[in-house]
Amino acid sequence: MRTTELVDGFRQSAPYVNAHRGKTFVVMLGGEAIDQPGFRSIINDIALLNTLGIKIVLVYGARPQINKALEKAGLNCDYHNRIRVTDDDSFRVIKQVAGALQLDITARLSMSLSNTPMHNAQINVVSGNFVIAQPLGVDDGIDYLHSGRVRRIDVQGIRRQLDNNGIVLMGPIAASVTGESFNLTAEEIATQVAIKLKAEKIIGFNEVGGIMGEDGDITAELMPNYAEHLMWQMEQKADACTATVAFLHAAITACRSGVPRCHLVSYGENGAMLQELFSRDGIGTQIVTEAAERLRAASITDIGGILDLIRPLEQQGLLVRRSREQLEMEIDQFVVIERDGLIIGCAALYPFPEENVGEFACLAVHENYRDADRGSALLKNIIQLARQRKYYRLFALTTRSIHWFQEHGFELVTVQDLPEKKQQLYNYQRRSKILALDL
């Protein structure tokens, strides 16, 4: 029977379905995304996440829709420190726009026609006073009037709705304890909700599908400090993408407050959010929490730490013995995980450029740190390096870890599948199993 792309994709996504089930995602749907033709597909994908057991808080913005409505009404809003000063006349328009969008999004999430992906979904969309606002007040003599900020989040109320498999929908208008309502930013609401709920992710959207690097490609991963540097650079430009800057503000604050990952994907590419969440390589940019550990290229000063890691494994026959001199010559092939000055993991990528392949070798993790999948992190880094070098295949030799490699996508091959130089060095007495991963 011929294997189809659908079957392959379904199988490859299964680990991610299992990993995400029961987790809380905050989806930040800016007004720019709502204005796009692909908005309907994004809503369908959000419904699919709910069906897969993921708890969804959907926070929508309305910046472009509000600007258009205010212009149509002949109203001009002042800004102070890049924050809209919301007077009585403009607030009436803003409430109309935000309310209309809430109804539209609820209607789309309620759709269950038989010819749509949401057939039989039966999603409960819940909106309410989960966010309590307070006025921004006066700054430098400027009264922000009806512009506000988050004062309190009803965490238990939100969790009750999520536990009942509902999607919690929040807009940019929130009530206060005095019975007034205020205009907030969707970014602040999404950030504070994610932090208070201890959400697994924030997901945002922009036009290009991530943060563009200097080489013109999407940057796969950023730490908060560097993301902040990029955000500052963007803010200096008059033509900066508002959606991207707003996402970076939210992601940096959220990551520094304990949200592990914040993803930025395209609102124009069909299924971009699903590709980012359920494929090995993703498709957008993620901002990730900075940890006490660093995975980095090895240097000559790491030789002692690497030897301390690999000597016990060499004595057990799990690794081929390497001398200090050999390590010194090969140190450029190694990457290490450093924690508080201690080398707790290492791995190497040996090049075979003639055949355009690489060898994943010398994987070792300190015995006190083997419970957090650091081996997988080292493998992922080596795979990225191999792809940067345009290798089409990665191979590994092992005597004990066959299943671990197979769990990570490697398949058993023969000695004849090795590069010619490696075939000549193969130790038939050791009888290592050979596994390969096509890149």
Coordinates of C-alpha atoms in Angstrom, one line a residue:
M1 CA 0.0 0.0 0.0
R2 CA 1.4 3.4 -1.0
T3 CA 2.2 5.7 1.9
T4 CA 0.7 9.1 1.4
E5 CA 1.8 12.5 2.6
L6 CA -1.3 12.6 4.8
V7 CA -0.4 9.4 6.6
D8 CA 3.3 10.5 7.1
G9 CA 2.2 13.9 8.4
F10 CA -0.3 12.4 10.7
R11 CA 2.2 10.0 12.2
Q12 CA 4.9 12.7 12.6
S13 CA 2.5 15.0 14.3
A14 CA 1.4 12.4 16.9
P15 CA 4.2 13.2 19.5
Y16 CA 3.3 16.9 19.4
V17 CA -0.4 16.1 19.9
N18 CA 0.5 14.1 23.0
A19 CA 2.9 16.8 24.2
H20 CA 0.4 19.7 23.8
R21 CA -2.8 17.9 25.1
G22 CA -4.0 19.5 28.3
K23 CA -1.6 22.5 28.0
T24 CA -2.8 26.1 27.9
F25 CA -2.1 28.3 24.9
V26 CA -2.8 32.0 24.7
V27 CA -3.5 33.0 21.0
M28 CA -3.0 36.7 20.4
L29 CA -5.0 37.5 17.2
G30 CA -4.2 41.0 16.2
G31 CA -6.6 43.1 14.1
E32 CA -4.1 42.8 11.2
A33 CA -4.7 39.0 11.1
I34 CA -8.5 39.4 11.4
D35 CA -8.4 41.7 8.3
Q36 CA -6.8 39.0 6.1
P37 CA -8.5 36.5 3.8
G38 CA -6.9 33.7 5.7
F39 CA -8.7 34.7 9.0
R40 CA -11.3 31.9 8.5
S41 CA -8.5 29.3 8.2
I42 CA -6.9 30.6 11.4
I43 CA -10.2 30.2 13.2
N44 CA -10.6 26.7 11.9
D45 CA -7.1 25.9 13.2
I46 CA -7.9 27.3 16.6
A47 CA -11.0 25.1 16.7
L48 CA -8.8 22.1 15.8
L49 CA -6.4 22.9 18.7
N50 CA -9.4 22.9 21.0
T51 CA -10.6 19.5 19.6
L52 CA -7.1 18.0 20.3
G53 CA -7.5 18.8 24.0
I54 CA -5.5 22.1 24.1
K55 CA -6.9 24.8 26.3
I56 CA -7.3 28.0 24.3
V57 CA -7.5 31.6 25.5
L58 CA -8.1 33.7 22.4
V59 CA -7.2 37.4 22.8
Y60 CA -8.2 39.6 19.9
G61 CA -7.0 43.1 19.0
A62 CA -8.7 45.7 16.8
R63 CA -6.0 48.4 16.1
P64 CA -6.5 48.7 12.3
Q65 CA -10.3 48.3 12.5
I66 CA -10.4 51.0 15.2
N67 CA -8.2 53.4 13.2
K68 CA -10.4 53.0 10.1
A69 CA -13.6 53.6 12.1
L70 CA -12.2 56.7 13.8
E71 CA -11.1 58.1 10.5
K72 CA -14.5 57.4 9.0
A73 CA -16.1 59.2 12.0
G74 CA -13.8 62.2 11.5
L75 CA -12.1 61.7 14.9
N76 CA -8.4 62.1 15.7
C77 CA -6.8 60.5 18.7
D78 CA -3.8 61.9 20.5
Y79 CA -0.9 59.6 21.5
H80 CA 1.4 59.9 24.5
N81 CA 4.4 57.5 24.8
R82 CA 2.9 55.5 21.9
I83 CA -0.4 55.0 23.9
R84 CA -3.7 56.2 22.6
V85 CA -5.5 58.8 24.6
T86 CA -9.0 57.6 24.6
D87 CA -11.6 60.4 24.9
D88 CA -15.4 60.0 25.2
D89 CA -16.1 60.3 21.4
S90 CA -13.4 57.9 20.3
F91 CA -14.3 55.4 23.1
R92 CA -17.8 55.1 21.8
V93 CA -16.5 54.1 18.4
I94 CA -13.8 51.8 19.9
K95 CA -16.5 49.9 21.9
Q96 CA -18.6 49.4 18.8
V97 CA -15.7 48.0 16.8
A98 CA -14.5 45.7 19.6
G99 CA -18.1 44.5 20.3
A100 CA -18.7 43.7 16.6
L101 CA -15.5 41.8 16.3
Q102 CA -16.3 39.7 19.4
L103 CA -19.6 38.7 17.9
D104 CA -18.0 37.9 14.5
I105 CA -15.3 35.7 16.1
T106 CA -17.9 34.0 18.3
A107 CA -20.0 33.3 15.2
R108 CA -17.1 31.8 13.3
L109 CA -16.1 29.6 16.2
S110 CA -19.7 28.4 16.5
M111 CA -19.9 27.3 12.8
S112 CA -20.5 23.5 12.4
L113 CA -21.5 23.0 8.8
S114 CA -20.9 19.5 7.4
N115 CA -18.5 20.8 4.7
T116 CA -16.2 22.6 7.1
P117 CA -13.4 21.5 9.4
M118 CA -15.5 22.4 12.4
H119 CA -18.3 20.0 11.7
N120 CA -19.4 18.4 15.0
A121 CA -16.9 20.5 17.0
Q122 CA -19.6 22.0 19.3
I123 CA -17.3 24.6 20.8
N124 CA -18.4 26.7 23.7
V125 CA -17.0 30.3 23.4
V126 CA -17.1 32.1 26.7
S127 CA -16.6 35.8 27.2
G128 CA -16.9 37.7 30.4
N129 CA -15.3 40.0 33.0
F130 CA -12.2 37.8 33.5
V131 CA -10.0 40.9 33.3
I132 CA -10.5 43.8 35.7
A133 CA -9.0 47.1 34.4
Q134 CA -7.9 50.3 36.0
P135 CA -7.2 53.7 34.4
L136 CA -3.7 54.6 33.2
G137 CA -4.3 57.9 34.9
V138 CA -2.1 61.0 34.2
D139 CA 1.4 61.0 32.9
D140 CA 3.5 64.1 32.4
G141 CA 0.3 66.1 32.7
I142 CA -1.5 64.1 30.0
D143 CA -4.7 62.4 31.1
Y144 CA -5.2 59.1 29.3
L145 CA -8.9 59.2 30.1
H146 CA -10.5 55.9 29.0
S147 CA -7.2 54.1 28.3
G148 CA -6.4 51.6 31.0
R149 CA -4.2 48.7 32.0
V150 CA -4.8 45.3 33.6
R151 CA -5.4 45.4 37.4
R152 CA -6.5 41.8 38.1
I153 CA -7.1 38.5 36.2
D154 CA -9.8 36.1 37.4
V155 CA -7.5 33.0 37.0
Q156 CA -10.0 30.6 38.6
G157 CA -12.8 31.7 36.5
I158 CA -10.8 31.3 33.3
R159 CA -9.6 27.8 34.4
R160 CA -13.1 26.7 35.1
Q161 CA -14.1 27.5 31.5
L162 CA -11.0 25.9 30.0
D163 CA -11.5 22.7 32.1
N164 CA -15.0 22.5 30.6
N165 CA -13.4 22.5 27.1
G166 CA -14.5 26.0 26.3
I167 CA -12.5 28.6 24.4
V168 CA -12.2 31.8 26.5
L169 CA -12.5 34.9 24.2
M170 CA -11.2 38.3 25.4
G171 CA -11.2 41.6 23.6
P172 CA -9.4 45.0 24.3
I173 CA -12.2 46.4 26.4
A174 CA -12.3 45.5 30.2
A175 CA -14.4 46.7 33.1
S176 CA -13.2 48.2 36.4
V177 CA -14.3 47.8 40.0
T178 CA -16.0 51.2 39.7
G179 CA -18.3 50.0 36.9
E180 CA -16.5 51.8 34.2
S181 CA -14.8 50.3 31.1
F182 CA -11.4 51.0 29.7
N183 CA -9.5 50.6 26.4
L184 CA -6.5 48.2 26.9
T185 CA -4.1 46.6 24.4
A186 CA -4.5 43.0 23.4
E187 CA -0.8 42.5 23.9
E188 CA -1.0 43.4 27.6
I189 CA -4.0 41.3 28.2
A190 CA -2.5 38.3 26.4
T191 CA 0.8 38.7 28.3
Q192 CA -0.8 39.0 31.8
V193 CA -3.3 36.2 31.2
A194 CA -0.4 33.9 30.0
I195 CA 1.7 34.7 33.0
K196 CA -1.1 34.3 35.6
L197 CA -2.4 31.0 34.0
K198 CA 1.2 29.7 33.7
A199 CA 0.4 29.1 30.0
E200 CA 2.7 26.9 27.9
K201 CA 2.7 29.3 25.0
I202 CA 1.7 32.6 23.5
I203 CA 1.0 32.4 19.7
G204 CA 1.0 35.6 17.7
F205 CA 0.8 36.5 14.0
N206 CA 2.5 38.9 11.5
E207 CA 2.7 39.2 7.8
V208 CA 6.1 37.6 7.1
G209 CA 5.7 34.7 9.5
G210 CA 8.3 35.5 12.1
I211 CA 11.4 37.6 12.7
M212 CA 13.5 38.2 9.6
G213 CA 17.2 37.7 10.0
E214 CA 19.9 39.7 8.2
D215 CA 20.2 36.9 5.6
G216 CA 16.5 37.3 4.6
D217 CA 15.4 34.0 6.2
I218 CA 13.1 33.6 9.2
T219 CA 15.0 33.3 12.5
A220 CA 13.9 30.0 14.1
E221 CA 14.7 30.9 17.8
L222 CA 15.5 34.0 19.8
M223 CA 16.4 34.5 23.5
P224 CA 14.6 37.4 25.2
N225 CA 17.7 39.6 25.5
Y226 CA 18.4 39.5 21.8
A227 CA 14.7 39.8 20.9
E228 CA 14.7 43.0 23.0
H229 CA 17.6 44.3 21.0
L230 CA 15.8 43.6 17.7
M231 CA 12.6 45.2 19.1
W232 CA 14.5 48.4 20.0
Q233 CA 15.9 48.5 16.5
M234 CA 12.5 48.1 14.9
E235 CA 11.0 50.9 17.1
Q236 CA 13.5 53.3 15.6
K237 CA 12.1 52.8 12.1
A238 CA 9.1 54.7 11.0
D239 CA 7.8 51.8 8.9
A240 CA 8.2 49.2 11.7
C241 CA 5.5 46.4 11.6
T242 CA 3.2 47.2 14.5
A243 CA 2.1 43.6 14.9
T244 CA 5.7 42.4 15.1
V245 CA 6.7 45.0 17.7
A246 CA 3.6 44.4 19.8
F247 CA 4.3 40.6 19.7
L248 CA 7.9 41.1 20.8
H249 CA 6.8 43.3 23.7
A250 CA 4.4 40.6 24.9
A251 CA 6.8 37.7 24.3
I252 CA 9.8 39.2 26.1
T253 CA 7.7 40.1 29.2
A254 CA 6.0 36.7 29.2
C255 CA 9.2 34.7 28.8
R256 CA 11.0 36.6 31.5
S257 CA 8.0 35.8 33.8
G258 CA 8.0 32.1 33.2
V259 CA 6.1 31.4 29.9
P260 CA 8.4 28.9 28.2
R261 CA 7.8 29.7 24.5
C262 CA 6.2 32.4 22.4
H263 CA 5.6 31.7 18.7
L264 CA 5.2 34.2 15.9
V265 CA 3.8 32.8 12.6
S266 CA 2.3 34.1 9.4
Y267 CA -1.4 35.2 9.2
G268 CA -1.1 34.8 5.4
E269 CA 0.2 31.3 5.0
N270 CA -2.5 28.7 5.3
G271 CA -1.9 26.4 8.3
A272 CA 1.2 28.2 9.5
M273 CA 0.2 27.8 13.2
L274 CA -0.3 24.1 12.8
Q275 CA 3.0 23.7 11.0
E276 CA 4.8 25.6 13.8
L277 CA 3.2 23.5 16.5
F278 CA 3.1 20.0 15.0
S279 CA 6.2 19.6 12.9
R280 CA 9.8 18.9 13.8
D281 CA 11.3 22.1 12.4
G282 CA 8.4 24.5 12.7
I283 CA 7.9 27.4 10.4
G284 CA 8.0 30.7 12.4
T285 CA 10.1 32.3 15.1
Q286 CA 9.9 31.3 18.8
I287 CA 11.1 33.4 21.7
V288 CA 12.3 31.0 24.4
T289 CA 13.0 31.4 28.1
E290 CA 16.6 31.9 29.0
A291 CA 17.9 29.2 31.3
A292 CA 20.9 28.7 33.6
E293 CA 22.2 26.3 30.9
R294 CA 23.8 27.2 27.6
L295 CA 24.2 25.0 24.6
R296 CA 27.2 26.3 22.7
A297 CA 30.2 25.4 20.5
A298 CA 33.0 23.9 22.5
S299 CA 36.4 25.6 23.0
I300 CA 39.8 24.3 24.0
T301 CA 39.1 25.3 27.6
D302 CA 36.3 22.6 27.7
I303 CA 38.7 19.7 27.1
G304 CA 38.9 18.8 30.8
G305 CA 35.1 18.9 31.2
I306 CA 34.5 16.8 28.2
L307 CA 37.1 14.2 29.3
D308 CA 35.3 14.0 32.7
L309 CA 32.1 13.2 30.9
I310 CA 33.3 10.6 28.4
R311 CA 35.9 8.7 30.5
P312 CA 33.3 6.7 32.5
L313 CA 31.4 5.8 29.3
E314 CA 34.7 4.8 27.6
Q315 CA 35.5 2.5 30.5
Q316 CA 32.1 0.9 30.2
G317 CA 32.7 0.4 26.5
L318 CA 29.9 2.7 25.4
L319 CA 32.2 5.2 23.7
V320 CA 35.3 4.7 21.7
R321 CA 38.4 5.9 23.6
R322 CA 39.7 9.4 22.7
S323 CA 43.0 10.8 24.0
R324 CA 43.4 14.4 25.1
E325 CA 45.5 15.1 22.1
Q326 CA 42.8 13.8 19.8
L327 CA 40.2 15.9 21.5
E328 CA 42.3 19.0 21.2
M329 CA 42.5 18.4 17.4
E330 CA 38.8 17.7 17.1
I331 CA 37.4 20.3 19.5
D332 CA 35.9 22.4 16.7
Q333 CA 33.6 19.4 16.0
F334 CA 32.0 19.5 19.5
V335 CA 29.1 21.3 21.1
V336 CA 28.6 21.3 24.9
I337 CA 25.9 22.1 27.5
E338 CA 27.3 24.3 30.2
R339 CA 25.5 24.8 33.5
D340 CA 27.0 27.2 36.1
G341 CA 30.5 26.7 34.7
L342 CA 30.2 22.8 34.6
I343 CA 30.1 20.9 31.3
I344 CA 27.2 18.6 31.7
G345 CA 26.7 17.4 28.1
C346 CA 28.6 17.1 24.8
A347 CA 28.3 15.7 21.3
A348 CA 30.2 16.0 18.1
L349 CA 29.5 16.4 14.4
Y350 CA 32.3 14.8 12.3
P351 CA 32.3 15.9 8.6
F352 CA 32.5 13.7 5.6
P353 CA 32.2 16.5 2.9
E354 CA 33.1 14.2 0.0
E355 CA 29.8 12.3 0.5
N356 CA 28.0 15.3 1.9
V357 CA 27.1 13.6 5.2
G358 CA 28.0 13.9 8.8
E359 CA 28.5 11.6 11.8
F360 CA 26.8 12.3 15.1
A361 CA 29.2 11.0 17.8
C362 CA 30.5 11.2 21.3
L363 CA 27.1 11.9 22.9
A364 CA 27.5 12.1 26.7
V365 CA 25.4 13.7 29.5
H366 CA 26.4 14.0 33.2
E367 CA 24.7 11.3 35.2
N368 CA 23.1 13.9 37.5
Y369 CA 21.4 15.7 34.5
R370 CA 19.9 12.8 32.5
D371 CA 16.3 13.5 33.3
A372 CA 15.6 16.6 31.1
D373 CA 16.2 15.3 27.6
R374 CA 19.5 17.0 27.2
G375 CA 20.6 14.3 24.8
S376 CA 17.7 15.3 22.5
A377 CA 18.7 18.9 22.7
L378 CA 22.3 18.1 21.7
L379 CA 21.0 16.0 18.8
K380 CA 18.7 18.8 17.7
N381 CA 21.6 21.2 17.7
I382 CA 23.8 18.8 15.7
I383 CA 21.0 18.3 13.1
Q384 CA 20.8 22.1 12.7
L385 CA 24.5 22.3 12.1
A386 CA 24.4 19.5 9.6
R387 CA 21.6 21.2 7.7
Q388 CA 23.5 24.5 7.7
R389 CA 26.3 22.6 6.0
K390 CA 23.8 21.2 3.5
Y391 CA 24.4 17.6 4.5
Y392 CA 21.8 15.3 3.2
R393 CA 22.3 12.6 5.9
L394 CA 23.5 12.1 9.5
F395 CA 24.7 8.7 10.7
A396 CA 25.6 7.3 14.1
L397 CA 27.3 4.2 15.5
T398 CA 26.1 2.7 18.8
T399 CA 26.2 -0.5 20.8
R400 CA 23.6 0.3 23.4
S401 CA 21.4 3.2 22.4
I402 CA 19.7 1.8 19.3
H403 CA 16.1 2.5 20.5
W404 CA 17.0 6.0 21.5
F405 CA 18.2 6.8 18.0
Q406 CA 15.1 5.1 16.4
E407 CA 12.9 7.2 18.6
H408 CA 14.5 10.2 17.1
G409 CA 13.9 9.2 13.5
F410 CA 17.1 7.2 12.7
E411 CA 16.8 3.9 10.8
L412 CA 19.2 0.9 10.8
V413 CA 21.5 0.8 7.8
T414 CA 24.5 -1.3 6.8
V415 CA 28.3 -0.8 6.7
Q416 CA 28.0 -0.3 3.0
D417 CA 25.9 2.8 3.6
L418 CA 28.7 4.5 5.5
P419 CA 31.1 7.0 3.8
E420 CA 34.0 5.2 2.2
K421 CA 36.5 6.6 4.8
K422 CA 34.3 5.5 7.7
Q423 CA 33.9 2.0 6.1
Q424 CA 37.7 1.6 6.3
L425 CA 37.7 2.5 10.0
Y426 CA 34.7 0.4 11.0
N427 CA 35.6 -2.0 13.9
Y428 CA 34.0 -5.4 13.1
Q429 CA 35.0 -6.7 16.5
R430 CA 33.0 -3.9 18.2
R431 CA 30.0 -4.6 15.9
S432 CA 28.4 -1.3 16.4
K433 CA 24.9 -0.8 15.0
I434 CA 24.7 1.8 12.3
L435 CA 21.8 4.2 12.1
A436 CA 21.1 7.0 9.7
L437 CA 18.7 10.0 9.6
D438 CA 17.9 11.6 6.2
L439 CA 17.9 15.4 6.5

